[in-house]
PDB file of C-alpha atoms in Angstrom:
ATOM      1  CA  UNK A   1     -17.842  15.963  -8.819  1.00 78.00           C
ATOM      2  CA  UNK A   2     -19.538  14.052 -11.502  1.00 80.00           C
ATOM      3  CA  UNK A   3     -17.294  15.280 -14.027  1.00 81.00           C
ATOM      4  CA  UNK A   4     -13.987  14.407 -11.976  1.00 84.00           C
ATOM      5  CA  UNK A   5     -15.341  10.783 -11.284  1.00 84.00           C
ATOM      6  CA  UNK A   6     -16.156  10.240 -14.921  1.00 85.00           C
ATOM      7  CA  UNK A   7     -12.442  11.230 -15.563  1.00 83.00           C
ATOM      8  CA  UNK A   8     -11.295   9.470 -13.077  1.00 81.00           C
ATOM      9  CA  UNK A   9     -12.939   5.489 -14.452  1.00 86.00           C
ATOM     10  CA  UNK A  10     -11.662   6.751 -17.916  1.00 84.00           C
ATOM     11  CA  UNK A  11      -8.197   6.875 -16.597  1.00 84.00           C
ATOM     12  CA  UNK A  12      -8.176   3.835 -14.578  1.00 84.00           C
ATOM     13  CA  UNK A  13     -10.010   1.994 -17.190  1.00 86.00           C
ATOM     14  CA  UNK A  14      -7.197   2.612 -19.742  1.00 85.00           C
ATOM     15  CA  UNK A  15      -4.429   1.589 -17.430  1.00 85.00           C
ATOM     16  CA  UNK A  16      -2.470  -1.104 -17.531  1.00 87.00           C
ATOM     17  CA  UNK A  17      -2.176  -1.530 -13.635  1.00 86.00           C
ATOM     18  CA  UNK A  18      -5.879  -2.004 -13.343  1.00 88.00           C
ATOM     19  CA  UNK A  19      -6.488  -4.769 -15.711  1.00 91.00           C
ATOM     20  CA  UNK A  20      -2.888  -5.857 -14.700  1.00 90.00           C
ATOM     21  CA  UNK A  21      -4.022  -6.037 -11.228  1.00 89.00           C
ATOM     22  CA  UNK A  22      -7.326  -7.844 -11.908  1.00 91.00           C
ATOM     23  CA  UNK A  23      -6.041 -10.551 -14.551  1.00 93.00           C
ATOM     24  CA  UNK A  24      -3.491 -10.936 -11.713  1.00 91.00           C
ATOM     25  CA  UNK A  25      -5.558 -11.432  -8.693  1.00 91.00           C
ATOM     26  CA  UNK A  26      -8.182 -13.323 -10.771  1.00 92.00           C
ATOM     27  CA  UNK A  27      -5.227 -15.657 -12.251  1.00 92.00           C
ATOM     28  CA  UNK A  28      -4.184 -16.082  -8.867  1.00 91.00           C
ATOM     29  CA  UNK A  29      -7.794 -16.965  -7.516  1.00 90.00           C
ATOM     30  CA  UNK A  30      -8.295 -19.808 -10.417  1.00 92.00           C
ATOM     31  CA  UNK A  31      -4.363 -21.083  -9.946  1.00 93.00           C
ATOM     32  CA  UNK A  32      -5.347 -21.744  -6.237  1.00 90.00           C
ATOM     33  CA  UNK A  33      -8.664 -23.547  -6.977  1.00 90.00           C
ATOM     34  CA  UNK A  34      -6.557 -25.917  -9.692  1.00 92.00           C
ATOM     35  CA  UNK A  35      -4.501 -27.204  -6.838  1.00 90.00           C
ATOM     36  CA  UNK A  36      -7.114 -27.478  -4.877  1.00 87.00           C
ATOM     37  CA  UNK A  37      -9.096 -29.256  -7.509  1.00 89.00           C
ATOM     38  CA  UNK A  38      -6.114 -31.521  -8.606  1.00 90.00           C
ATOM     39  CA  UNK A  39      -5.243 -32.385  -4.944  1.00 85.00           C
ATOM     40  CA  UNK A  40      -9.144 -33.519  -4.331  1.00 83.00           C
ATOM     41  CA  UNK A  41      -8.215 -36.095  -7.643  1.00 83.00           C
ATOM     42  CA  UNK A  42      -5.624 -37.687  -6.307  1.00 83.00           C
ATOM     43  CA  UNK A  43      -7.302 -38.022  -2.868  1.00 82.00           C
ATOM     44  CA  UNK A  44     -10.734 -38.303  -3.654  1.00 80.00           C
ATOM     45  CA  UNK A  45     -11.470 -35.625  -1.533  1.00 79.00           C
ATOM     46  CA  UNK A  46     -15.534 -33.932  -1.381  1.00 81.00           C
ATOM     47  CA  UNK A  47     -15.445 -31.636  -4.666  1.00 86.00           C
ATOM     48  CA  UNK A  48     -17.814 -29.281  -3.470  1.00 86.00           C
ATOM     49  CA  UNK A  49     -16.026 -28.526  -0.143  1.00 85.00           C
ATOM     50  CA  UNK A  50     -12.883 -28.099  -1.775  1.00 84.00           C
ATOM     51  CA  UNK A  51     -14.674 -25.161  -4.279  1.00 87.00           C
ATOM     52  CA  UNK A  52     -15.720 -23.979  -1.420  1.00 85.00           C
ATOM     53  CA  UNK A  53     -12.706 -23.479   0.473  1.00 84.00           C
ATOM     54  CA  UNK A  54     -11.063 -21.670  -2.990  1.00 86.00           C
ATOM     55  CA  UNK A  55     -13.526 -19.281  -3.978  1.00 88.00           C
ATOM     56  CA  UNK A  56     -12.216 -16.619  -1.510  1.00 89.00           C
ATOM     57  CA  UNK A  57      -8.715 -17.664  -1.399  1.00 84.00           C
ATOM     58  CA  UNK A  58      -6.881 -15.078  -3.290  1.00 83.00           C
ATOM     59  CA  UNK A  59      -8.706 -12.175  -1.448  1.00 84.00           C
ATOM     60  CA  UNK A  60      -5.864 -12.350   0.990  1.00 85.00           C
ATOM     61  CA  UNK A  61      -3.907 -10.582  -1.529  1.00 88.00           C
ATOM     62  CA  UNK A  62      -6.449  -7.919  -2.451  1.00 90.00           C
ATOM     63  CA  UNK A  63      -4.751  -5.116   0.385  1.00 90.00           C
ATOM     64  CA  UNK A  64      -1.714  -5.307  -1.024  1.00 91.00           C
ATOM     65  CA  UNK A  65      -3.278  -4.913  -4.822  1.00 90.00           C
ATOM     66  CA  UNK A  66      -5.304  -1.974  -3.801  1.00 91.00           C
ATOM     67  CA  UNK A  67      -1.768  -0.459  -1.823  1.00 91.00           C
ATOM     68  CA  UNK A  68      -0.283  -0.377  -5.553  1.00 89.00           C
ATOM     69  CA  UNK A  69      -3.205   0.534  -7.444  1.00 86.00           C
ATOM     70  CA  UNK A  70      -3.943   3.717  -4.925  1.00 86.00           C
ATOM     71  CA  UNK A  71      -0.627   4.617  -4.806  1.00 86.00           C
ATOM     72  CA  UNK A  72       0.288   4.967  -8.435  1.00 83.00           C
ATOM     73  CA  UNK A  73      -3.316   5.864  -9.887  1.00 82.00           C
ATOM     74  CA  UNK A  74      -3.061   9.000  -7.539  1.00 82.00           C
ATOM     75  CA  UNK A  75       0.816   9.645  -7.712  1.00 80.00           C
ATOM     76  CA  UNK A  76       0.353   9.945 -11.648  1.00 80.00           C
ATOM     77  CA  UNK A  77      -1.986  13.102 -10.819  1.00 80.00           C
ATOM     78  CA  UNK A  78       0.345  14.223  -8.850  1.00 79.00           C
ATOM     79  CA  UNK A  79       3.366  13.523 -11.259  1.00 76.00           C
ATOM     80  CA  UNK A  80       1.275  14.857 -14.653  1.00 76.00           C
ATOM     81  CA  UNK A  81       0.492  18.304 -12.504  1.00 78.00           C
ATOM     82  CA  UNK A  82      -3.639  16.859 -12.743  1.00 79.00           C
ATOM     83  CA  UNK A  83      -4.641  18.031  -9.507  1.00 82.00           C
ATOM     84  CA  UNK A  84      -3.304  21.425  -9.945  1.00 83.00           C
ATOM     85  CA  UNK A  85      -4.605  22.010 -13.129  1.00 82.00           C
ATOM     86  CA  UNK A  86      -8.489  20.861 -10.888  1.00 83.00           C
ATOM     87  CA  UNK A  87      -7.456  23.015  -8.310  1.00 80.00           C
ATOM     88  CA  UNK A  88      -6.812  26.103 -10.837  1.00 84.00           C
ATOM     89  CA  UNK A  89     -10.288  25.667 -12.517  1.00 82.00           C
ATOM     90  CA  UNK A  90     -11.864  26.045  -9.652  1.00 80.00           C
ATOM     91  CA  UNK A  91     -12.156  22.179  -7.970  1.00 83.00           C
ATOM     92  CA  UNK A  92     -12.795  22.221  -4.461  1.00 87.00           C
ATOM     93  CA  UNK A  93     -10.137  19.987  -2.630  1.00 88.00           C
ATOM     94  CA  UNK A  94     -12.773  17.985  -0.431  1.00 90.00           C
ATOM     95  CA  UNK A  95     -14.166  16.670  -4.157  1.00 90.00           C
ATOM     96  CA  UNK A  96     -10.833  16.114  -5.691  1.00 89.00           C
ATOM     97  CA  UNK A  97     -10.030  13.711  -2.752  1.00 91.00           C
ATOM     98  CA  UNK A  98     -13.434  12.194  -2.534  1.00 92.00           C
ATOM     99  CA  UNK A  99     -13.947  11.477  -6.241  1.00 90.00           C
ATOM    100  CA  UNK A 100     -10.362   9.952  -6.654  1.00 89.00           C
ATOM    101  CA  UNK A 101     -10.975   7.553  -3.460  1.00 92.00           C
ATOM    102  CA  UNK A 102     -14.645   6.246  -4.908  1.00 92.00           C
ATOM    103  CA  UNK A 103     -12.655   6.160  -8.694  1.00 91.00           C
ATOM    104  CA  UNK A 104     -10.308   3.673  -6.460  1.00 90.00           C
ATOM    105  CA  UNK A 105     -12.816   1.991  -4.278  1.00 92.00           C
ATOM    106  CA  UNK A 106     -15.057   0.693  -8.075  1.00 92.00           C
ATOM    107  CA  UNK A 107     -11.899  -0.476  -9.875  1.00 91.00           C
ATOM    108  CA  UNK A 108     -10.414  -2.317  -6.377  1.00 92.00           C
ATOM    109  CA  UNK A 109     -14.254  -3.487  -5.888  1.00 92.00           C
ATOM    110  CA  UNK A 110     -14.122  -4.789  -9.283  1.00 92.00           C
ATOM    111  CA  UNK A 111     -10.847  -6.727  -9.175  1.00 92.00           C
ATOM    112  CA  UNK A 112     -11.869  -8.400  -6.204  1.00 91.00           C
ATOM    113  CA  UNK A 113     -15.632  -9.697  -7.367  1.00 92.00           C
ATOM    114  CA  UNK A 114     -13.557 -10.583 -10.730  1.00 93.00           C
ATOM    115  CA  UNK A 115     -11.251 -13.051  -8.991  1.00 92.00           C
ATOM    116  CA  UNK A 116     -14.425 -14.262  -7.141  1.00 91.00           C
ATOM    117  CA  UNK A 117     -16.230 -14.662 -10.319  1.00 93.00           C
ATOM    118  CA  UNK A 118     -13.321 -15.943 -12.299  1.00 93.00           C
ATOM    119  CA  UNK A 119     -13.459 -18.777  -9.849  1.00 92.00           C
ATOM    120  CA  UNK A 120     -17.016 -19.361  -9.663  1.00 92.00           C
ATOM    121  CA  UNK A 121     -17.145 -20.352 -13.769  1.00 93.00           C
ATOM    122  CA  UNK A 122     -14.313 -22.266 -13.050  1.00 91.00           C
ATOM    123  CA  UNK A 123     -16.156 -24.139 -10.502  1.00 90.00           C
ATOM    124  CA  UNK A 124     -19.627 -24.509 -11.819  1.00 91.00           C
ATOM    125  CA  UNK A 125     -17.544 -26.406 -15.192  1.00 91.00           C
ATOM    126  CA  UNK A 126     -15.772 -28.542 -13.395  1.00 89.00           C
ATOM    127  CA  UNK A 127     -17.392 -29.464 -10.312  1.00 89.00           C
ATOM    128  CA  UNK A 128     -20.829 -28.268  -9.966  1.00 86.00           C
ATOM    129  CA  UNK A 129     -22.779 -26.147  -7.434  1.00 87.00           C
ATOM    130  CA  UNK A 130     -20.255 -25.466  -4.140  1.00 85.00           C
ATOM    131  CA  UNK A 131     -20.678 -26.861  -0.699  1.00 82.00           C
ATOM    132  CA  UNK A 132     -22.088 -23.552   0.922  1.00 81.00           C
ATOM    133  CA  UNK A 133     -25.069 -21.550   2.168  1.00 83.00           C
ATOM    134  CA  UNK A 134     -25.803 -18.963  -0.050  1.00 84.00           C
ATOM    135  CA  UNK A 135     -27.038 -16.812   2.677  1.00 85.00           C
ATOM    136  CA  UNK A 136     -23.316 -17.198   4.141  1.00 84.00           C
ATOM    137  CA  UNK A 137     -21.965 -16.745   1.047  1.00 87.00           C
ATOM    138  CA  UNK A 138     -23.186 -13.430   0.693  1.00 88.00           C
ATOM    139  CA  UNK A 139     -22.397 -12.454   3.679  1.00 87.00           C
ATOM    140  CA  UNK A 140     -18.988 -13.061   3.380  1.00 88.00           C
ATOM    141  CA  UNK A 141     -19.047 -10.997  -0.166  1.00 90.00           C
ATOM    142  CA  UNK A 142     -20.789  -7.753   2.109  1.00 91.00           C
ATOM    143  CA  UNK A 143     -17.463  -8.016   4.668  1.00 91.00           C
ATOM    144  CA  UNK A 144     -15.213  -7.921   1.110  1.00 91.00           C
ATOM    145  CA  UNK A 145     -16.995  -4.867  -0.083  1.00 93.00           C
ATOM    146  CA  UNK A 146     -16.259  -3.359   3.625  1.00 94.00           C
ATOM    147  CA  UNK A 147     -12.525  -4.688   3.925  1.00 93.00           C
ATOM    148  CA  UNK A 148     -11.993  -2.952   0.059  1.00 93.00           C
ATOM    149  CA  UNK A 149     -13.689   0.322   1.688  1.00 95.00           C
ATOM    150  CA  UNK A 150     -11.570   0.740   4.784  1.00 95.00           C
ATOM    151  CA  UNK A 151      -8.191  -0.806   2.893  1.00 95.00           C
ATOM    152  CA  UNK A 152      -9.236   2.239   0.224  1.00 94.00           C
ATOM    153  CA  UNK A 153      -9.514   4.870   2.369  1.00 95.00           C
ATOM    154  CA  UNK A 154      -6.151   3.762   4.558  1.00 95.00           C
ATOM    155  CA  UNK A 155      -3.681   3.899   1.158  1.00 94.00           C
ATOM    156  CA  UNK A 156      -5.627   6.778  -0.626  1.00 93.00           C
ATOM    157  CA  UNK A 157      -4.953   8.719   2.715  1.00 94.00           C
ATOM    158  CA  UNK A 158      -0.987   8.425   1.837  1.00 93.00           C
ATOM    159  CA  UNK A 159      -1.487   8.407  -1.671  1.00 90.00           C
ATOM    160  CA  UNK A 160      -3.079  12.007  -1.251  1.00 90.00           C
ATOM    161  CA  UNK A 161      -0.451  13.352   1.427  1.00 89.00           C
ATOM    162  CA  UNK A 162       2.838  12.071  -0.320  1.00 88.00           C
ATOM    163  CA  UNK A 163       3.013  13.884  -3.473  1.00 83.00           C
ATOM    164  CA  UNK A 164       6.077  11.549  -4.299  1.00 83.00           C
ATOM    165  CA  UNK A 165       4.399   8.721  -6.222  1.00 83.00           C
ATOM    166  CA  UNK A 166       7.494   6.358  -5.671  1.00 85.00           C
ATOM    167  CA  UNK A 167       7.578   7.199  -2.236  1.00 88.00           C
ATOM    168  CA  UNK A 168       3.528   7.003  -1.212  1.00 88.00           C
ATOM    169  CA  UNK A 169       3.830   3.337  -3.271  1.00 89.00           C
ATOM    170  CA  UNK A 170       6.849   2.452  -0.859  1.00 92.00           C
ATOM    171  CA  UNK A 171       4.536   3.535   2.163  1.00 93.00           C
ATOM    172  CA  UNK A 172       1.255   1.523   0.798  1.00 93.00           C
ATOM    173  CA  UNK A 173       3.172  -1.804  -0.059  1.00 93.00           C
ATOM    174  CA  UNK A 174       5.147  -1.778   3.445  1.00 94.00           C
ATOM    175  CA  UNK A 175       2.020  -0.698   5.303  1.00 95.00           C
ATOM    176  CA  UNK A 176      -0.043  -3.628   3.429  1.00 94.00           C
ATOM    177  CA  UNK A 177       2.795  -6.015   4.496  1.00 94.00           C
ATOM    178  CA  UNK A 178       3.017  -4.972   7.912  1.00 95.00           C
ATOM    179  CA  UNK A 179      -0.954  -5.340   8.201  1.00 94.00           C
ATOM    180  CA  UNK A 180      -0.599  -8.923   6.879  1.00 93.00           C
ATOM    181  CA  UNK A 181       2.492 -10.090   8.958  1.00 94.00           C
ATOM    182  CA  UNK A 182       0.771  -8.501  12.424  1.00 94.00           C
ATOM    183  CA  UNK A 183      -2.814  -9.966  11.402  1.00 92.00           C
ATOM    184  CA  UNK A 184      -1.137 -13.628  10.345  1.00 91.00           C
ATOM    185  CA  UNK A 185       0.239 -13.539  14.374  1.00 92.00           C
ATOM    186  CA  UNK A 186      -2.834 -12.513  15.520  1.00 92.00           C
ATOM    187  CA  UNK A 187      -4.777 -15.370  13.767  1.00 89.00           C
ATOM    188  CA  UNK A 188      -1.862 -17.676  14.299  1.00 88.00           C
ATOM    189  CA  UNK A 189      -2.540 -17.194  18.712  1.00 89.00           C
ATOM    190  CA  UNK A 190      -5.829 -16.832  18.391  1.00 87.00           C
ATOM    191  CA  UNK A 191      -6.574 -20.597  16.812  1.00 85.00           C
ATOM    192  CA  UNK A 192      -3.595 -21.807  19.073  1.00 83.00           C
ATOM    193  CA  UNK A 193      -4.987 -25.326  20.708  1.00 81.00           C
ATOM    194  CA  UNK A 194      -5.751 -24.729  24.062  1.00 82.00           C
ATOM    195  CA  UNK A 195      -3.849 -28.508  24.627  1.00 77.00           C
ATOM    196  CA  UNK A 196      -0.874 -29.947  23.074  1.00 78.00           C
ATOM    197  CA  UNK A 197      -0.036 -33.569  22.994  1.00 72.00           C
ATOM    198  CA  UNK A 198       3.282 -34.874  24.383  1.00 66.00           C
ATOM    199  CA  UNK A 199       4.890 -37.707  23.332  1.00 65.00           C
ATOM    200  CA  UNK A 200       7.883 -40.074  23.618  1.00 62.00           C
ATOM    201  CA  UNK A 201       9.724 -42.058  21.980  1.00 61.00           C
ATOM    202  CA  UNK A 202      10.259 -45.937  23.229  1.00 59.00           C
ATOM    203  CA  UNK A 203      13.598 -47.940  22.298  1.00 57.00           C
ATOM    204  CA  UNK A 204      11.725 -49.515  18.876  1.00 64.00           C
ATOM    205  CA  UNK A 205      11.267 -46.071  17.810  1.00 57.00           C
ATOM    206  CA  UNK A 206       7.810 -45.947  18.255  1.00 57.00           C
ATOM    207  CA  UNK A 207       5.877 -42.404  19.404  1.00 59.00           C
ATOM    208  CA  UNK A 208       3.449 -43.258  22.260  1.00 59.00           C
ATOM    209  CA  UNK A 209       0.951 -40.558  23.364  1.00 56.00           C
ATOM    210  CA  UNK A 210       1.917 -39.791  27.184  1.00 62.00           C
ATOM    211  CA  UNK A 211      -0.311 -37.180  28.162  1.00 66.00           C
ATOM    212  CA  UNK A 212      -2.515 -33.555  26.867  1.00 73.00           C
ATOM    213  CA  UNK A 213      -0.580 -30.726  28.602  1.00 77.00           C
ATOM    214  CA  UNK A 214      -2.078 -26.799  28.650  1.00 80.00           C
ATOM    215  CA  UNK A 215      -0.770 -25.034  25.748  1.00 81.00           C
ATOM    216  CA  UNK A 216       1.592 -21.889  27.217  1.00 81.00           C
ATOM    217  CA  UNK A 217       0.528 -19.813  24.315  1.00 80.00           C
ATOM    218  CA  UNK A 218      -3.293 -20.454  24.595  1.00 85.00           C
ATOM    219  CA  UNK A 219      -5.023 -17.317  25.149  1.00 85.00           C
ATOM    220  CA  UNK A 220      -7.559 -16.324  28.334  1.00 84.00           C
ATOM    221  CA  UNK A 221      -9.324 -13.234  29.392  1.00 86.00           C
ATOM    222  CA  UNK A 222      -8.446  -9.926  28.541  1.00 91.00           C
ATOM    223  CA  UNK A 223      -5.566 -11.013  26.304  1.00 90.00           C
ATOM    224  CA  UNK A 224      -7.995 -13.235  23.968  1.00 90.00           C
ATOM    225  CA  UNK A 225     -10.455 -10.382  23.969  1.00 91.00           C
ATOM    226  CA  UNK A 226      -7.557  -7.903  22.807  1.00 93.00           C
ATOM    227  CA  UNK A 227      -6.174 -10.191  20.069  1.00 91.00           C
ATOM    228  CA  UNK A 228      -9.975 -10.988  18.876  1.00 90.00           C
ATOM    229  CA  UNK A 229     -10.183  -7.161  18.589  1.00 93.00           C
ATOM    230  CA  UNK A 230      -7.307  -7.037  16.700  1.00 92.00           C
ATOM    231  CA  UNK A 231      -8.465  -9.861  14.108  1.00 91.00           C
ATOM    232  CA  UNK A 232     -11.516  -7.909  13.450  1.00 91.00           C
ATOM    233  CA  UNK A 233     -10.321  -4.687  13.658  1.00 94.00           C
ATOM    234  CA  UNK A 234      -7.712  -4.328  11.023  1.00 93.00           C
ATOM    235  CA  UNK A 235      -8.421  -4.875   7.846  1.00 93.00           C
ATOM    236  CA  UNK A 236      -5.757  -7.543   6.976  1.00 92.00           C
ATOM    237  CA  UNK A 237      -7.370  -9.461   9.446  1.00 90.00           C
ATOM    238  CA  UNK A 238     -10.910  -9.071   8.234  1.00 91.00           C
ATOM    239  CA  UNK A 239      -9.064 -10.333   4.795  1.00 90.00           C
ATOM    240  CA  UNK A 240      -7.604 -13.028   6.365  1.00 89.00           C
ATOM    241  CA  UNK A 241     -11.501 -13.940   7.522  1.00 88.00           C
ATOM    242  CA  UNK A 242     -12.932 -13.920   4.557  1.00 88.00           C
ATOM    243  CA  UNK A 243     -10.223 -16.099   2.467  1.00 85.00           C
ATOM    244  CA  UNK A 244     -10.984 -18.666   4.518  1.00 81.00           C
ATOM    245  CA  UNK A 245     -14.643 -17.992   5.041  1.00 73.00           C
ATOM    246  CA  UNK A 246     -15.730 -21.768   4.342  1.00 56.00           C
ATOM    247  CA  UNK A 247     -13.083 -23.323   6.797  1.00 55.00           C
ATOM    248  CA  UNK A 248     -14.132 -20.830   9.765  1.00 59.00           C
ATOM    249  CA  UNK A 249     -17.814 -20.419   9.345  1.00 56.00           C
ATOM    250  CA  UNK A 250     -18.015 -18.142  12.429  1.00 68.00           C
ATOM    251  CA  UNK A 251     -17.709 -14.379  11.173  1.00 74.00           C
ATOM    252  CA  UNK A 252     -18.378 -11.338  13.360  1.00 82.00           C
ATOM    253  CA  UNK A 253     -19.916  -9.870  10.412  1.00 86.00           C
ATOM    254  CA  UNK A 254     -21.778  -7.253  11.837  1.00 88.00           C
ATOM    255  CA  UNK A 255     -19.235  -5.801  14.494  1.00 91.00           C
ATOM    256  CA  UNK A 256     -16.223  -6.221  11.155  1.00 91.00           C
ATOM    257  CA  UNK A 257     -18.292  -3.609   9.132  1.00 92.00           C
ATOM    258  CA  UNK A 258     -18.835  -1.378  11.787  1.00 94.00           C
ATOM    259  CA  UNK A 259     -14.914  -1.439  12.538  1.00 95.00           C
ATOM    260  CA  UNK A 260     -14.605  -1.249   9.148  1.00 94.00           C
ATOM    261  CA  UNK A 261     -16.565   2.147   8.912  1.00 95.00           C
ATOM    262  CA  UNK A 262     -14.968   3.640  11.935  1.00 96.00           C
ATOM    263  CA  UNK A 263     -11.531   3.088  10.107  1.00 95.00           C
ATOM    264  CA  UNK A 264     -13.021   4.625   6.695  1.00 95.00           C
ATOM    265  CA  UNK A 265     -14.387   7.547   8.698  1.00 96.00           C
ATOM    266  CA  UNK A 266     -11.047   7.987  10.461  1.00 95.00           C
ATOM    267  CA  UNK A 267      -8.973   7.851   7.827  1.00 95.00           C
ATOM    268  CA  UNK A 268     -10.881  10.056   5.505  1.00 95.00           C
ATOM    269  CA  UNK A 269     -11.528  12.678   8.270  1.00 95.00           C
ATOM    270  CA  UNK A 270      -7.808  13.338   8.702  1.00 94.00           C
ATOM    271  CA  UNK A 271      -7.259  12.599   4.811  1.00 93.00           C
ATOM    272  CA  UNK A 272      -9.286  15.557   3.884  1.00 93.00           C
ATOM    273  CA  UNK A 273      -8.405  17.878   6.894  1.00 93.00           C
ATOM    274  CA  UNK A 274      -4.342  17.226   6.272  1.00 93.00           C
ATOM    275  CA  UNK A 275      -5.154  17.710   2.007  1.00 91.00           C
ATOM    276  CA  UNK A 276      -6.734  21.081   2.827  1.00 89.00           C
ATOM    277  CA  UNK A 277      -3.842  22.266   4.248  1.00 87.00           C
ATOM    278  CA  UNK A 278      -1.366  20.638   2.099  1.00 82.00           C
ATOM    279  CA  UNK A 279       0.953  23.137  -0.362  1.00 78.00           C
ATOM    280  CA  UNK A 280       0.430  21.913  -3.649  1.00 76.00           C
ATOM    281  CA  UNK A 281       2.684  23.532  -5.813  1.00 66.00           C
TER     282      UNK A 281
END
């Protein structure tokens, strides 16, 4: 397995969608601090809160990165005949599949931190030391190496069962989108007000407060616990957590990386059973 994962980073590392990916994610990551940074200027807003609220920023992108990267680093095996030429020297499929997911998770893991580091120098030169608890901070950075895990294992999973490499990318990107879209409604009733203001207008044209009235799509009970499940279940929505990591300090860190294993576990588990019995010709 050694051998195969030591072929595998040579690969990646001489591709152009890896340090494609990473120069875009990290370009990206540094754009989004500049407007921040700009937009402090003109309003002389608190520097280091604003660094703080950018050094994550781009990671909300990272799923849908890692949905191209897994789908066309492994479709090219399958394209270039690769993993039948392992399997005819005597490869064992449970290696093949494990070494090419790990080959995935380091380069994904390493366009992520580079965006976050990218930022970082960016930072430090123009503003100083961020407003943030380092203890927080890396924190945050543990969930990001779980989200990259379980978004890893979820697109390898395709990448590895659709020999088509056009067709698993099709599968990744819409799947990545999907996540995003469901996860952005998710977050978007979960921090619904649980009040709204009503106004009116008088004949001068001025708005006058009248009254707070219960929000109709504030949730209670059962249906908050579900949709909080849902936010830190899926791994868009752990994404969506940490981009904005400095705005909402509360993180259920601990219960997002064990949801984060259970969908690694998961995925690989029927990954591997479905690629032993796949007809590789």
């Amino acid at each position: 397995m050694r051998k195969l994962l030591r072929a595998n980073m040579v690969r990646i590392r001489k591709t152009k969608i890896f340090w494609g990916g990473m120069v875009l994610l990290a370009g990206f990551n540094v754009w989004t601090f500049l407007n921040y940074y700009f937009q402090a200027k003109t309003y002389k807003l608190a520097m280091p809160e604003i660094f703080a609220e950018s050094i994550f920023r781009a990671i909300v992108m990272v799923g849908i990165l890692i949905s191209v990267c897994s789908s066309l680093v492994t479709g090219t095996e399958y394209d270039d005949g690769t993993i039948r030429n392992k399997l005819m020297i005597g490869q064992a499929r449970i290696h093949i599949y494990l070494a090419d997911e790990l080959s995935c998770l380091a380069a994904s893991m390493v366009q992520a931190f580079a965006a976050v580091a990218a930022v970082l120098l960016a930072g430090f030169l123009l503003i100083g030391p961020p407003d943030m608890d380092a203890r927080h901070f890396f924190k945050v950075c543990l969930v990001l190496i779980f989200v990259c895990v379980s978004y890893v294992s979820v697109f390898h999973m395709f990448s590895m069962l659709v020999t088509s490499k056009s067709h698993a990318a099709m599968i990744n990107v819409l799947l990545a989108f999907a996540l995003l879209i469901v996860s952005a409604m998710v977050e978007q009733y979960l921090y619904a007000p649980a009040f709204i203001t009503d106004y009116i207008t008088t004949e001068n044209g001025v708005r006058e407060v009248v009254r707070d009235i219960p929000n109709p799509n504030y949730l209670t009970g059962t249906k908050r616990a579900v949709y909080q499940f849902l936010h830190d279940f899926l791994p868009s929505g752990q994404n969506m957590q940490v981009s904005v990591f400095s705005v909402q300090k509360e993180m259920h860190t601990a219960l997002m990386c064990l949801y984060a294993a259970v969908v690694t576990l998961g995925t690989n588990a029927v990954g591997m059973i479905l690629f032993q019995r796949k007809d590789i010709k």
